[in-house]
Amino acid sequence: MNFVEKIRAKKGKEKIIMLTAYDYQMAKLLDEVGIDLILVGDSLGMVFQGHPNTKSVTMEHMVYHIEAVARGAKRTPIIGDMPIHSYDTVEDALRNAKRLIEAGAHGVKLEGLHSKVISALIENQIPVMGHVGMLPQTAETYRVRGKKREEAERILQDAVELDKLGVFAIVLECIPESLAKKITESINAPTIGIGA
C-alpha cells in the first residue's frame, strides 16, 4: 500500500498526524516519532526566514528545505508546498512539482481550486494535497474564513471539486468547526485541520 492509500484509508478511522519541518534535525525527530506526513510548508518564509507572509518564498527555497528534510526523514512521506506563482500555468506546475519530487517530496500541496493544474499533476502521477479556507499566499489578512454563509458555501464547493479531481487529502485552514465537519462529511478525501 502506498502512502496515498494509507492516508485515504484513515478517513473516519484514525486521525492523520501531519507536522511541519524545514530542516534535517526536525525531520529526523518527526521521522523517529512515527507521524503520518511531514509538510515542508511555504510558511518557512515567516517561521524560518522572518518575513511577514509567505509571498517571498521561491522554488529555490522549497527545493533547499525539502532536500534537507528528505535527508532526515527516511520513512515518513514528505509533502512539499508549491510556493506562490509556481503553479500559475499547467506547464509551470508540472515543471515545479517535478523539481519538488526530485528534491525528495512524495507529493505536493497547493492552495485553492486550480482544476487544470491539479488534473495535470494527478495525470502525471504526482500526488496532490488540496488546501481550502484561509489561503496565506493570496490572503490580505489572516482571519477565520467561512463565517458568512456565502463564503462557507464557496469553501465547501471548492473542497467538493478538489475531491472530485482526486486530491488525496485536503487541508482546512482557519475555518469554523461546523464548516470543517460539513466538508469532512461531504467528501471522500480525508481532511487535515490547521486552526480548523
PDB file of C-alpha atoms in Angstrom:
ATOM      1  CA  MET A   1       0.000   0.000   0.000  1.00  0.00           C
ATOM      2  CA  ASN A   2       1.497   3.357  -0.994  1.00  0.00           C
ATOM      3  CA  PHE A   3       1.319   6.434   1.234  1.00  0.00           C
ATOM      4  CA  VAL A   4      -1.697   7.900  -0.603  1.00  0.00           C
ATOM      5  CA  GLU A   5      -3.703   4.720   0.002  1.00  0.00           C
ATOM      6  CA  LYS A   6      -2.619   4.650   3.666  1.00  0.00           C
ATOM      7  CA  ILE A   7      -3.705   8.259   4.219  1.00  0.00           C
ATOM      8  CA  ARG A   8      -7.036   7.768   2.429  1.00  0.00           C
ATOM      9  CA  ALA A   9      -7.677   4.571   4.443  1.00  0.00           C
ATOM     10  CA  LYS A  10      -7.516   6.548   7.695  1.00  0.00           C
ATOM     11  CA  LYS A  11     -10.619   8.617   6.825  1.00  0.00           C
ATOM     12  CA  GLY A  12     -13.189   8.176   9.579  1.00  0.00           C
ATOM     13  CA  LYS A  13     -10.989   5.684  11.449  1.00  0.00           C
ATOM     14  CA  GLU A  14      -7.828   7.412  12.654  1.00  0.00           C
ATOM     15  CA  LYS A  15      -6.615  10.966  12.963  1.00  0.00           C
ATOM     16  CA  ILE A  16      -3.936  11.918  10.477  1.00  0.00           C
ATOM     17  CA  ILE A  17      -0.881  13.463  12.081  1.00  0.00           C
ATOM     18  CA  MET A  18       0.954  15.902   9.829  1.00  0.00           C
ATOM     19  CA  LEU A  19       3.594  18.235  11.208  1.00  0.00           C
ATOM     20  CA  THR A  20       5.828  20.807   9.582  1.00  0.00           C
ATOM     21  CA  ALA A  21       9.602  20.592   9.265  1.00  0.00           C
ATOM     22  CA  TYR A  22      12.060  22.839   7.474  1.00  0.00           C
ATOM     23  CA  ASP A  23      15.360  21.161   8.368  1.00  0.00           C
ATOM     24  CA  TYR A  24      17.193  17.865   8.774  1.00  0.00           C
ATOM     25  CA  GLN A  25      17.128  17.716  12.585  1.00  0.00           C
ATOM     26  CA  MET A  26      13.386  18.323  12.985  1.00  0.00           C
ATOM     27  CA  ALA A  27      12.617  15.906  10.151  1.00  0.00           C
ATOM     28  CA  LYS A  28      14.755  13.229  11.806  1.00  0.00           C
ATOM     29  CA  LEU A  29      12.917  13.685  15.120  1.00  0.00           C
ATOM     30  CA  LEU A  30       9.485  13.580  13.475  1.00  0.00           C
ATOM     31  CA  ASP A  31      10.501  10.509  11.484  1.00  0.00           C
ATOM     32  CA  GLU A  32      11.575   8.709  14.666  1.00  0.00           C
ATOM     33  CA  VAL A  33       8.272   9.536  16.386  1.00  0.00           C
ATOM     34  CA  GLY A  34       6.355   7.982  13.501  1.00  0.00           C
ATOM     35  CA  ILE A  35       3.862  10.585  12.289  1.00  0.00           C
ATOM     36  CA  ASP A  36       1.847  10.160   9.079  1.00  0.00           C
ATOM     37  CA  LEU A  37       3.161  13.058   6.977  1.00  0.00           C
ATOM     38  CA  ILE A  38       5.753  15.819   7.098  1.00  0.00           C
ATOM     39  CA  LEU A  39       4.817  19.076   5.401  1.00  0.00           C
ATOM     40  CA  VAL A  40       7.584  21.327   4.164  1.00  0.00           C
ATOM     41  CA  GLY A  41       5.421  24.426   4.120  1.00  0.00           C
ATOM     42  CA  ASP A  42       5.947  27.758   2.467  1.00  0.00           C
ATOM     43  CA  SER A  43       5.286  29.024   5.993  1.00  0.00           C
ATOM     44  CA  LEU A  44       9.077  28.764   6.187  1.00  0.00           C
ATOM     45  CA  GLY A  45       9.064  32.300   4.803  1.00  0.00           C
ATOM     46  CA  MET A  46       7.573  33.504   8.086  1.00  0.00           C
ATOM     47  CA  VAL A  47       8.791  30.936  10.620  1.00  0.00           C
ATOM     48  CA  PHE A  48      12.296  30.292   9.295  1.00  0.00           C
ATOM     49  CA  GLN A  49      13.154  33.445   7.321  1.00  0.00           C
ATOM     50  CA  GLY A  50      11.250  36.052   9.361  1.00  0.00           C
ATOM     51  CA  HIS A  51       9.166  37.557   6.561  1.00  0.00           C
ATOM     52  CA  PRO A  52       5.663  38.939   7.278  1.00  0.00           C
ATOM     53  CA  ASN A  53       3.984  36.423   4.925  1.00  0.00           C
ATOM     54  CA  THR A  54       4.675  33.525   2.548  1.00  0.00           C
ATOM     55  CA  LYS A  55       4.788  35.591  -0.646  1.00  0.00           C
ATOM     56  CA  SER A  56       8.610  35.838  -0.777  1.00  0.00           C
ATOM     57  CA  VAL A  57       9.175  32.060  -0.797  1.00  0.00           C
ATOM     58  CA  THR A  58      10.671  30.775  -4.056  1.00  0.00           C
ATOM     59  CA  MET A  59      11.083  27.378  -5.660  1.00  0.00           C
ATOM     60  CA  GLU A  60      14.772  27.506  -4.739  1.00  0.00           C
ATOM     61  CA  HIS A  61      13.838  27.906  -1.063  1.00  0.00           C
ATOM     62  CA  MET A  62      11.407  24.995  -1.249  1.00  0.00           C
ATOM     63  CA  VAL A  63      13.884  22.700  -3.017  1.00  0.00           C
ATOM     64  CA  TYR A  64      16.611  23.520  -0.476  1.00  0.00           C
ATOM     65  CA  HIS A  65      14.377  22.784   2.533  1.00  0.00           C
ATOM     66  CA  ILE A  66      12.819  19.654   1.020  1.00  0.00           C
ATOM     67  CA  GLU A  67      16.299  18.261   0.350  1.00  0.00           C
ATOM     68  CA  ALA A  68      17.263  18.888   3.995  1.00  0.00           C
ATOM     69  CA  VAL A  69      14.048  17.316   5.302  1.00  0.00           C
ATOM     70  CA  ALA A  70      14.439  14.310   2.993  1.00  0.00           C
ATOM     71  CA  ARG A  71      17.879  13.623   4.456  1.00  0.00           C
ATOM     72  CA  GLY A  72      16.300  13.401   7.915  1.00  0.00           C
ATOM     73  CA  ALA A  73      13.026  11.613   7.145  1.00  0.00           C
ATOM     74  CA  LYS A  74      13.687   8.091   5.927  1.00  0.00           C
ATOM     75  CA  ARG A  75      10.204   6.601   6.472  1.00  0.00           C
ATOM     76  CA  THR A  76       7.718   9.474   6.658  1.00  0.00           C
ATOM     77  CA  PRO A  77       6.216  10.765   3.394  1.00  0.00           C
ATOM     78  CA  ILE A  78       7.065  14.405   2.683  1.00  0.00           C
ATOM     79  CA  ILE A  79       4.616  16.880   1.169  1.00  0.00           C
ATOM     80  CA  GLY A  80       6.137  19.942  -0.472  1.00  0.00           C
ATOM     81  CA  ASP A  81       4.248  23.220  -0.672  1.00  0.00           C
ATOM     82  CA  MET A  82       4.070  24.771  -4.120  1.00  0.00           C
ATOM     83  CA  PRO A  83       5.022  28.414  -3.492  1.00  0.00           C
ATOM     84  CA  ILE A  84       3.099  31.356  -4.926  1.00  0.00           C
ATOM     85  CA  HIS A  85       3.345  31.688  -8.737  1.00  0.00           C
ATOM     86  CA  SER A  86       4.937  28.231  -9.083  1.00  0.00           C
ATOM     87  CA  TYR A  87       1.655  26.863 -10.485  1.00  0.00           C
ATOM     88  CA  ASP A  88       0.322  29.835 -12.458  1.00  0.00           C
ATOM     89  CA  THR A  89       0.166  27.645 -15.584  1.00  0.00           C
ATOM     90  CA  VAL A  90      -0.072  23.894 -16.110  1.00  0.00           C
ATOM     91  CA  GLU A  91       3.439  23.897 -17.589  1.00  0.00           C
ATOM     92  CA  ASP A  92       4.864  25.793 -14.599  1.00  0.00           C
ATOM     93  CA  ALA A  93       3.085  23.466 -12.189  1.00  0.00           C
ATOM     94  CA  LEU A  94       4.369  20.292 -13.826  1.00  0.00           C
ATOM     95  CA  ARG A  95       7.941  21.554 -14.055  1.00  0.00           C
ATOM     96  CA  ASN A  96       7.990  22.838 -10.476  1.00  0.00           C
ATOM     97  CA  ALA A  97       6.190  19.862  -8.921  1.00  0.00           C
ATOM     98  CA  LYS A  98       8.717  17.551 -10.572  1.00  0.00           C
ATOM     99  CA  ARG A  99      11.517  19.634  -9.030  1.00  0.00           C
ATOM    100  CA  LEU A 100       9.985  19.164  -5.569  1.00  0.00           C
ATOM    101  CA  ILE A 101       9.623  15.410  -6.145  1.00  0.00           C
ATOM    102  CA  GLU A 102      13.246  15.202  -7.319  1.00  0.00           C
ATOM    103  CA  ALA A 103      14.274  17.066  -4.151  1.00  0.00           C
ATOM    104  CA  GLY A 104      12.636  14.351  -2.031  1.00  0.00           C
ATOM    105  CA  ALA A 105       8.926  15.185  -1.729  1.00  0.00           C
ATOM    106  CA  HIS A 106       6.415  12.372  -2.183  1.00  0.00           C
ATOM    107  CA  GLY A 107       3.573  14.742  -3.083  1.00  0.00           C
ATOM    108  CA  VAL A 108       2.735  18.426  -3.345  1.00  0.00           C
ATOM    109  CA  LYS A 109       0.238  20.809  -1.760  1.00  0.00           C
ATOM    110  CA  LEU A 110      -1.242  23.838  -3.423  1.00  0.00           C
ATOM    111  CA  GLU A 111      -3.742  26.435  -2.284  1.00  0.00           C
ATOM    112  CA  GLY A 112      -7.221  26.827  -3.724  1.00  0.00           C
ATOM    113  CA  LEU A 113      -9.077  25.336  -6.665  1.00  0.00           C
ATOM    114  CA  HIS A 114      -6.896  25.154  -9.777  1.00  0.00           C
ATOM    115  CA  SER A 115      -8.688  22.419 -11.700  1.00  0.00           C
ATOM    116  CA  LYS A 116      -6.497  22.208 -14.809  1.00  0.00           C
ATOM    117  CA  VAL A 117      -3.284  22.298 -12.791  1.00  0.00           C
ATOM    118  CA  ILE A 118      -4.434  19.673 -10.289  1.00  0.00           C
ATOM    119  CA  SER A 119      -5.741  17.374 -13.038  1.00  0.00           C
ATOM    120  CA  ALA A 120      -2.435  17.616 -14.914  1.00  0.00           C
ATOM    121  CA  LEU A 121      -0.389  16.866 -11.794  1.00  0.00           C
ATOM    122  CA  ILE A 122      -2.510  13.837 -10.900  1.00  0.00           C
ATOM    123  CA  GLU A 123      -2.449  12.589 -14.525  1.00  0.00           C
ATOM    124  CA  ASN A 124       1.355  12.729 -14.255  1.00  0.00           C
ATOM    125  CA  GLN A 125       1.310  10.571 -11.094  1.00  0.00           C
ATOM    126  CA  ILE A 126       2.110  13.432  -8.729  1.00  0.00           C
ATOM    127  CA  PRO A 127       0.004  13.100  -5.563  1.00  0.00           C
ATOM    128  CA  VAL A 128      -1.755  16.355  -4.711  1.00  0.00           C
ATOM    129  CA  MET A 129      -2.988  17.619  -1.348  1.00  0.00           C
ATOM    130  CA  GLY A 130      -5.628  20.340  -1.590  1.00  0.00           C
ATOM    131  CA  HIS A 131      -5.973  23.391   0.669  1.00  0.00           C
ATOM    132  CA  VAL A 132      -9.128  25.460   1.329  1.00  0.00           C
ATOM    133  CA  GLY A 133     -10.208  28.109   3.807  1.00  0.00           C
ATOM    134  CA  MET A 134      -7.651  30.751   4.653  1.00  0.00           C
ATOM    135  CA  LEU A 135      -5.099  30.768   1.826  1.00  0.00           C
ATOM    136  CA  PRO A 136      -1.927  32.559   3.003  1.00  0.00           C
ATOM    137  CA  GLN A 137      -0.469  33.049  -0.486  1.00  0.00           C
ATOM    138  CA  THR A 138      -3.348  35.326  -1.515  1.00  0.00           C
ATOM    139  CA  ALA A 139      -4.757  36.479   1.836  1.00  0.00           C
ATOM    140  CA  GLU A 140      -4.684  40.190   2.590  1.00  0.00           C
ATOM    141  CA  THR A 141      -5.437  39.473   6.259  1.00  0.00           C
ATOM    142  CA  TYR A 142      -5.068  36.379   8.392  1.00  0.00           C
ATOM    143  CA  ARG A 143      -8.521  35.647   9.802  1.00  0.00           C
ATOM    144  CA  VAL A 144     -11.062  32.863  10.060  1.00  0.00           C
ATOM    145  CA  ARG A 145     -12.792  32.193   6.736  1.00  0.00           C
ATOM    146  CA  GLY A 146     -16.280  30.807   6.176  1.00  0.00           C
ATOM    147  CA  LYS A 147     -18.182  32.603   8.925  1.00  0.00           C
ATOM    148  CA  LYS A 148     -20.568  34.127   6.390  1.00  0.00           C
ATOM    149  CA  ARG A 149     -22.904  31.759   4.554  1.00  0.00           C
ATOM    150  CA  GLU A 150     -21.773  32.674   1.014  1.00  0.00           C
ATOM    151  CA  GLU A 151     -18.100  32.263   1.864  1.00  0.00           C
ATOM    152  CA  ALA A 152     -18.775  28.962   3.667  1.00  0.00           C
ATOM    153  CA  GLU A 153     -20.671  27.638   0.640  1.00  0.00           C
ATOM    154  CA  ARG A 154     -17.805  28.589  -1.691  1.00  0.00           C
ATOM    155  CA  ILE A 155     -15.242  26.871   0.555  1.00  0.00           C
ATOM    156  CA  LEU A 156     -17.427  23.747   0.732  1.00  0.00           C
ATOM    157  CA  GLN A 157     -17.867  23.737  -3.051  1.00  0.00           C
ATOM    158  CA  ASP A 158     -14.116  24.133  -3.588  1.00  0.00           C
ATOM    159  CA  ALA A 159     -13.472  21.148  -1.298  1.00  0.00           C
ATOM    160  CA  VAL A 160     -16.056  19.046  -3.161  1.00  0.00           C
ATOM    161  CA  GLU A 161     -14.439  19.961  -6.501  1.00  0.00           C
ATOM    162  CA  LEU A 162     -10.939  19.180  -5.184  1.00  0.00           C
ATOM    163  CA  ASP A 163     -12.217  15.793  -4.036  1.00  0.00           C
ATOM    164  CA  LYS A 164     -13.702  15.092  -7.478  1.00  0.00           C
ATOM    165  CA  LEU A 165     -10.362  15.976  -9.079  1.00  0.00           C
ATOM    166  CA  GLY A 166      -8.682  13.263  -6.991  1.00  0.00           C
ATOM    167  CA  VAL A 167      -6.627  15.036  -4.338  1.00  0.00           C
ATOM    168  CA  PHE A 168      -5.567  12.525  -1.682  1.00  0.00           C
ATOM    169  CA  ALA A 169      -6.319  14.840   1.274  1.00  0.00           C
ATOM    170  CA  ILE A 170      -7.425  18.418   1.901  1.00  0.00           C
ATOM    171  CA  VAL A 171      -6.043  20.909   4.407  1.00  0.00           C
ATOM    172  CA  LEU A 172      -8.746  23.014   6.071  1.00  0.00           C
ATOM    173  CA  GLU A 173      -7.185  26.233   7.363  1.00  0.00           C
ATOM    174  CA  CYS A 174      -8.830  28.686   9.756  1.00  0.00           C
ATOM    175  CA  ILE A 175     -12.474  27.774   9.209  1.00  0.00           C
ATOM    176  CA  PRO A 176     -15.258  27.251  11.776  1.00  0.00           C
ATOM    177  CA  GLU A 177     -15.545  23.778  13.272  1.00  0.00           C
ATOM    178  CA  SER A 178     -19.073  23.375  11.889  1.00  0.00           C
ATOM    179  CA  LEU A 179     -17.854  24.034   8.333  1.00  0.00           C
ATOM    180  CA  ALA A 180     -14.890  21.677   8.784  1.00  0.00           C
ATOM    181  CA  LYS A 181     -17.309  18.958   9.918  1.00  0.00           C
ATOM    182  CA  LYS A 182     -19.617  19.564   6.954  1.00  0.00           C
ATOM    183  CA  ILE A 183     -16.719  19.400   4.485  1.00  0.00           C
ATOM    184  CA  THR A 184     -15.318  16.235   6.079  1.00  0.00           C
ATOM    185  CA  GLU A 185     -18.736  14.560   5.850  1.00  0.00           C
ATOM    186  CA  SER A 186     -19.288  15.702   2.236  1.00  0.00           C
ATOM    187  CA  ILE A 187     -16.127  14.360   0.601  1.00  0.00           C
ATOM    188  CA  ASN A 188     -14.197  11.107   0.253  1.00  0.00           C
ATOM    189  CA  ALA A 189     -10.738  12.586   0.823  1.00  0.00           C
ATOM    190  CA  PRO A 190      -9.578  12.870   4.434  1.00  0.00           C
ATOM    191  CA  THR A 191      -9.218  16.351   5.893  1.00  0.00           C
ATOM    192  CA  ILE A 192      -6.418  17.821   7.987  1.00  0.00           C
ATOM    193  CA  GLY A 193      -7.157  20.850  10.124  1.00  0.00           C
ATOM    194  CA  ILE A 194      -4.879  23.843  10.600  1.00  0.00           C
ATOM    195  CA  GLY A 195      -6.733  26.011  13.084  1.00  0.00           C
ATOM    196  CA  ALA A 196      -9.991  24.398  11.967  1.00  0.00           C
TER     197      ALA A 196
END
